[in-house]
């Protein structure tokens, strides 16, 4: 009897997941545009939080500049559309260029460790923001509109939903593979891992590029939603920090953690923060401080959440 | 290019670089001794600048007197900061310490920045204080900048004496070089760490006074400055005074040059570009740990 129990739970979880998925797919036909836009933003943050966690949670390298990939993807997508290329190849181009960018960037960045790495990645975002603000050809600091077809909200909704699913599945696959094991060994003790034959640089650079891919595609999809690009949208502090805050609050280095963090923060944002236009950054900061001081493992490491997890069996 | 302009560029670069090295030395000491990269460092610089602006506008005293008033206050703030936010996490294992320290100090930096902007610190402020320029052989030099350059040099000298001659300075260098060895020799790490946080914060606040006097102070300046400090520390080696000075001056001169040739809007790109280029060639930075 005992041995069959986890199997049943798994079945229950899968059927629950399928129901939610079907509901999300038919939702645009039955609900308001406001709801769709809200869910779109949820998926954007979920994709970014999960994508960030591929590097941040598993290898232990805190990438504080994840939005650089989001922004490069968005700029490539917008520029290529402005040159009259169709949306799908533009999106592919955004992905390819950003992955190459991440590959080049990983050379100097992964020579740094710990806090150095975190701050240097943050520097990359500031640098990209500066460059895009100064280059008039990319719209400068004023930005420029991106020509978008009608019905964009539904397209961007489905795009974001697909990406959120894809990044979560990719992360699940990676974590449960040999590569995932290598990543965890890097997290625990990089020298020992290197000594035992783990190609640490290759692993880290590969994960960096995988996480960059999802951010870049999301950047393109986000452009379909906003139909406008400027440096503060794609390289701003808010888009840079929210994924990290969400993943950290939920619990980084897990599949379910970022999901919990995203849900929680999006609900809080929707219910409370929309009333006060000020001090949003300070509130993100406060969450950072609280998590850092009191719950370093995130919400899912708390006692009742552990009990809930063991009961549901995930 | 005529000589006067060249001298002016070099002097401005030296001055900017001197201030940069000065603030980077504070962060470098803190990082070396406590193992925590204090991302709030730039915010203390901003607070130092704002505090000197407030004191100056309300009391109208000589700005160089601020050098006496401001640092002790920030010394105390640094002590308090260490006790409240660093001590609770300092016993955690290596990786957990890294993650929590980044979260706590980065979070505090965001809070400080946003609240300051909310309270009206978003607009650039500066101390208006004019002294007639010095003219030597047709070369015009702003005397306040020259005085600042001399003051920075004197302060770096004092820091050198502190690190090489006093017990606390020697103990902090010992911790930077070999943490376990220092503990075995009976160095009280938590006490030294608290004092270092105080001194580092005071150094940041002093650089803030220079910023208020020569440039301007505003709420969003903290994080980019912390980043410049980080670049200088990586290039110069943690706790290496000479390395930090040379790297800081290098960054300062390049910034002034780039600002002069391509326009001021490009100069903030210099430190991070230098960092990336140097790391491509020399992964360990330009200088060893001191």
XYZ file of N, CA, C and O in Angstrom, chain A residues 84-158:
300
model
N 11.594 45.335 -41.223
C 10.601 44.690 -42.064
C 10.660 43.173 -42.081
O 10.023 42.534 -42.913
N 11.403 42.582 -41.160
C 11.450 41.122 -41.099
C 10.212 40.630 -40.339
O 9.697 41.314 -39.451
N 9.734 39.428 -40.683
C 8.534 38.902 -40.051
C 8.795 38.561 -38.575
O 9.933 38.441 -38.141
N 7.697 38.411 -37.803
C 7.821 38.249 -36.348
C 8.565 36.990 -35.940
O 9.419 37.010 -35.067
N 8.223 35.863 -36.587
C 8.821 34.588 -36.152
C 10.335 34.575 -36.382
O 11.094 34.307 -35.436
N 10.825 34.890 -37.596
C 12.285 34.946 -37.743
C 12.933 35.993 -36.853
O 14.048 35.773 -36.369
N 12.216 37.104 -36.590
C 12.786 38.109 -35.691
C 13.013 37.539 -34.302
O 14.053 37.758 -33.681
N 12.019 36.753 -33.857
C 12.126 36.161 -32.525
C 13.293 35.180 -32.480
O 14.078 35.158 -31.521
N 13.421 34.373 -33.539
C 14.532 33.425 -33.611
C 15.862 34.166 -33.599
O 16.793 33.794 -32.875
N 15.918 35.241 -34.389
C 17.136 36.045 -34.448
C 17.496 36.584 -33.065
O 18.654 36.523 -32.639
N 16.454 37.073 -32.351
C 16.680 37.596 -30.998
C 17.308 36.514 -30.127
O 18.282 36.770 -29.405
N 16.752 35.297 -30.223
C 17.287 34.193 -29.425
C 18.734 33.904 -29.765
O 19.596 33.823 -28.888
N 19.035 33.799 -31.074
C 20.386 33.422 -31.508
C 21.409 34.474 -31.091
O 22.441 34.166 -30.491
N 21.080 35.745 -31.379
C 22.027 36.823 -31.057
C 22.297 36.861 -29.560
O 23.445 36.970 -29.115
N 21.229 36.732 -28.757
C 21.423 36.843 -27.318
C 22.221 35.677 -26.763
O 23.057 35.865 -25.877
N 21.988 34.464 -27.295
C 22.759 33.322 -26.813
C 24.237 33.517 -27.139
O 25.113 33.254 -26.300
N 24.514 34.024 -28.354
C 25.914 34.302 -28.711
C 26.502 35.356 -27.776
O 27.632 35.214 -27.292
N 25.703 36.393 -27.492
C 26.122 37.459 -26.570
C 26.465 36.870 -25.198
O 27.512 37.182 -24.613
N 25.577 35.971 -24.721
C 25.807 35.359 -23.413
C 27.076 34.513 -23.441
O 27.843 34.488 -22.476
N 27.317 33.827 -24.573
C 28.518 33.011 -24.693
C 29.776 33.855 -24.569
O 30.703 33.515 -23.821
N 29.791 34.987 -25.282
C 30.955 35.877 -25.227
C 31.124 36.448 -23.823
O 32.218 36.487 -23.270
N 29.996 36.843 -23.235
C 30.022 37.458 -21.911
C 30.512 36.490 -20.842
O 31.117 36.895 -19.848
N 30.240 35.199 -21.040
C 30.606 34.234 -19.999
C 32.125 34.127 -19.865
O 32.624 33.730 -18.820
N 32.875 34.494 -20.915
C 34.337 34.402 -20.827
C 34.905 35.280 -19.718
O 35.589 34.770 -18.828
N 34.642 36.614 -19.745
C 35.179 37.383 -18.622
C 34.420 37.152 -17.316
O 35.022 37.114 -16.251
N 33.092 36.979 -17.394
C 32.295 36.969 -16.162
C 32.591 35.755 -15.294
O 32.657 35.855 -14.069
N 32.761 34.582 -15.913
C 32.964 33.393 -15.077
C 34.388 33.270 -14.569
O 34.765 32.278 -13.968
N 35.197 34.315 -14.838
C 36.483 34.368 -14.153
C 36.303 34.996 -12.785
O 37.237 35.041 -11.990
N 35.126 35.515 -12.539
C 34.831 36.108 -11.236
C 33.999 35.136 -10.436
O 33.332 34.263 -10.983
N 34.040 35.305 -9.118
C 33.249 34.429 -8.263
C 32.440 35.254 -7.291
O 32.735 36.400 -7.015
N 31.416 34.590 -6.744
C 30.686 35.145 -5.610
C 30.184 36.550 -5.847
O 29.574 36.854 -6.863
N 30.495 37.400 -4.878
C 29.964 38.757 -4.906
C 30.499 39.534 -6.097
O 29.796 40.360 -6.672
N 31.757 39.263 -6.499
C 32.318 39.927 -7.676
C 31.456 39.658 -8.894
O 31.132 40.545 -9.664
N 31.112 38.383 -9.083
C 30.298 38.004 -10.240
C 28.969 38.738 -10.199
O 28.526 39.314 -11.198
N 28.333 38.741 -9.035
C 27.014 39.362 -8.905
C 27.074 40.827 -9.319
O 26.262 41.297 -10.120
N 28.077 41.543 -8.801
C 28.112 42.965 -9.111
C 28.549 43.244 -10.536
O 28.087 44.205 -11.148
N 29.419 42.399 -11.078
C 29.848 42.614 -12.461
C 28.673 42.411 -13.417
O 28.507 43.170 -14.375
N 27.831 41.411 -13.150
C 26.675 41.204 -14.021
C 25.734 42.404 -13.927
O 25.166 42.824 -14.934
N 25.610 42.952 -12.722
C 24.785 44.147 -12.567
C 25.373 45.289 -13.384
O 24.646 46.078 -13.991
N 26.718 45.338 -13.425
C 27.383 46.356 -14.220
C 27.065 46.234 -15.698
O 26.957 47.237 -16.398
N 26.912 44.985 -16.175
C 26.596 44.780 -17.594
C 25.260 45.444 -17.929
O 25.119 46.096 -18.963
N 24.270 45.303 -17.028
C 22.973 45.933 -17.287
C 23.115 47.442 -17.345
O 22.597 48.098 -18.253
N 23.852 48.007 -16.385
C 24.040 49.459 -16.385
C 24.724 49.902 -17.667
O 24.362 50.909 -18.280
N 25.719 49.107 -18.103
C 26.456 49.434 -19.321
C 25.521 49.410 -20.528
O 25.517 50.336 -21.342
N 24.717 48.340 -20.637
C 23.807 48.229 -21.780
C 22.780 49.358 -21.761
O 22.445 49.912 -22.810
N 22.292 49.693 -20.561
C 21.346 50.802 -20.456
C 21.969 52.093 -20.963
O 21.367 52.847 -21.720
N 23.236 52.302 -20.580
C 23.962 53.504 -20.996
C 24.135 53.538 -22.510
O 23.882 54.546 -23.165
N 24.559 52.393 -23.074
C 24.803 52.324 -24.517
C 23.510 52.591 -25.284
O 23.480 53.398 -26.220
N 22.395 51.938 -24.866
C 21.152 52.127 -25.609
C 20.622 53.548 -25.444
O 20.010 54.081 -26.361
N 20.865 54.160 -24.285
C 20.414 55.546 -24.119
C 21.182 56.485 -25.028
O 20.655 57.479 -25.499
N 22.445 56.149 -25.300
C 23.292 57.054 -26.083
C 23.201 56.841 -27.585
O 23.604 57.704 -28.348
N 22.721 55.669 -28.016
C 22.687 55.394 -29.446
C 21.345 55.828 -30.031
O 20.317 55.204 -29.788
N 21.395 56.887 -30.823
C 20.154 57.419 -31.395
C 19.534 56.430 -32.372
O 18.316 56.396 -32.555
N 20.370 55.567 -32.988
C 19.870 54.638 -33.996
C 18.915 53.613 -33.363
O 18.012 53.084 -34.013
N 19.073 53.359 -32.062
C 18.186 52.415 -31.372
C 17.028 53.139 -30.684
O 16.301 52.547 -29.910
N 16.888 54.416 -30.941
C 15.794 55.159 -30.326
C 16.247 56.018 -29.161
O 15.471 56.821 -28.654
N 17.507 55.853 -28.719
C 18.026 56.667 -27.627
C 17.227 56.506 -26.353
O 16.589 55.481 -26.141
N 17.260 57.539 -25.511
C 16.558 57.415 -24.237
C 15.062 57.637 -24.402
O 14.277 57.315 -23.525
N 14.652 58.221 -25.558
C 13.225 58.460 -25.779
C 12.532 57.166 -26.151
O 11.371 56.952 -25.832
N 13.250 56.282 -26.821
C 12.659 55.026 -27.249
C 11.959 55.163 -28.581
O 11.922 56.252 -29.170
N 11.432 54.055 -29.085
C 10.702 54.120 -30.346
C 9.607 53.065 -30.379
O 9.717 52.030 -29.739
N 8.526 53.341 -31.145
C 7.449 52.357 -31.239
C 7.865 51.171 -32.107
O 8.668 51.318 -33.023
N 7.324 50.005 -31.799
C 7.576 48.801 -32.578
C 6.281 48.465 -33.312
O 5.249 48.288 -32.661
N 6.283 48.407 -34.649
C 5.032 48.123 -35.369
C 4.531 46.711 -35.087
O 5.247 45.736 -35.297
N 3.324 46.606 -34.582
C 2.791 45.325 -34.114
C 1.437 45.085 -34.764
O 0.645 46.001 -34.961
N 1.163 43.812 -35.074
C -0.128 43.484 -35.705
C -1.263 43.500 -34.683
O -1.028 43.416 -33.484
N -2.526 43.609 -35.165
C -3.667 43.615 -34.244
C -3.840 42.263 -33.560
O -3.384 41.241 -34.057
N -4.528 42.284 -32.439
C -4.729 41.045 -31.681
C -3.483 40.651 -30.930
O -3.274 39.488 -30.604
N -2.637 41.642 -30.665
C -1.328 41.333 -30.092
C -1.417 40.733 -28.704
O -0.597 39.923 -28.311
N -2.452 41.145 -27.942
C -2.503 40.698 -26.554
C -2.610 39.181 -26.481
O -1.891 38.528 -25.718
N -3.485 38.598 -27.313
C -3.654 37.146 -27.297
C -2.368 36.452 -27.720
O -1.955 35.471 -27.100
N -1.712 36.990 -28.768
C -0.466 36.374 -29.222
C 0.580 36.394 -28.129
O 1.234 35.389 -27.852
N 0.739 37.573 -27.503
C 1.781 37.658 -26.489
C 1.425 36.775 -25.290
O 2.306 36.168 -24.685
N 0.111 36.669 -25.009
C -0.323 35.799 -23.901
C 0.107 34.365 -24.158
O 0.742 33.724 -23.309
N -0.220 33.853 -25.365
C 0.154 32.463 -25.664
C 1.664 32.289 -25.719
O 2.201 31.283 -25.262
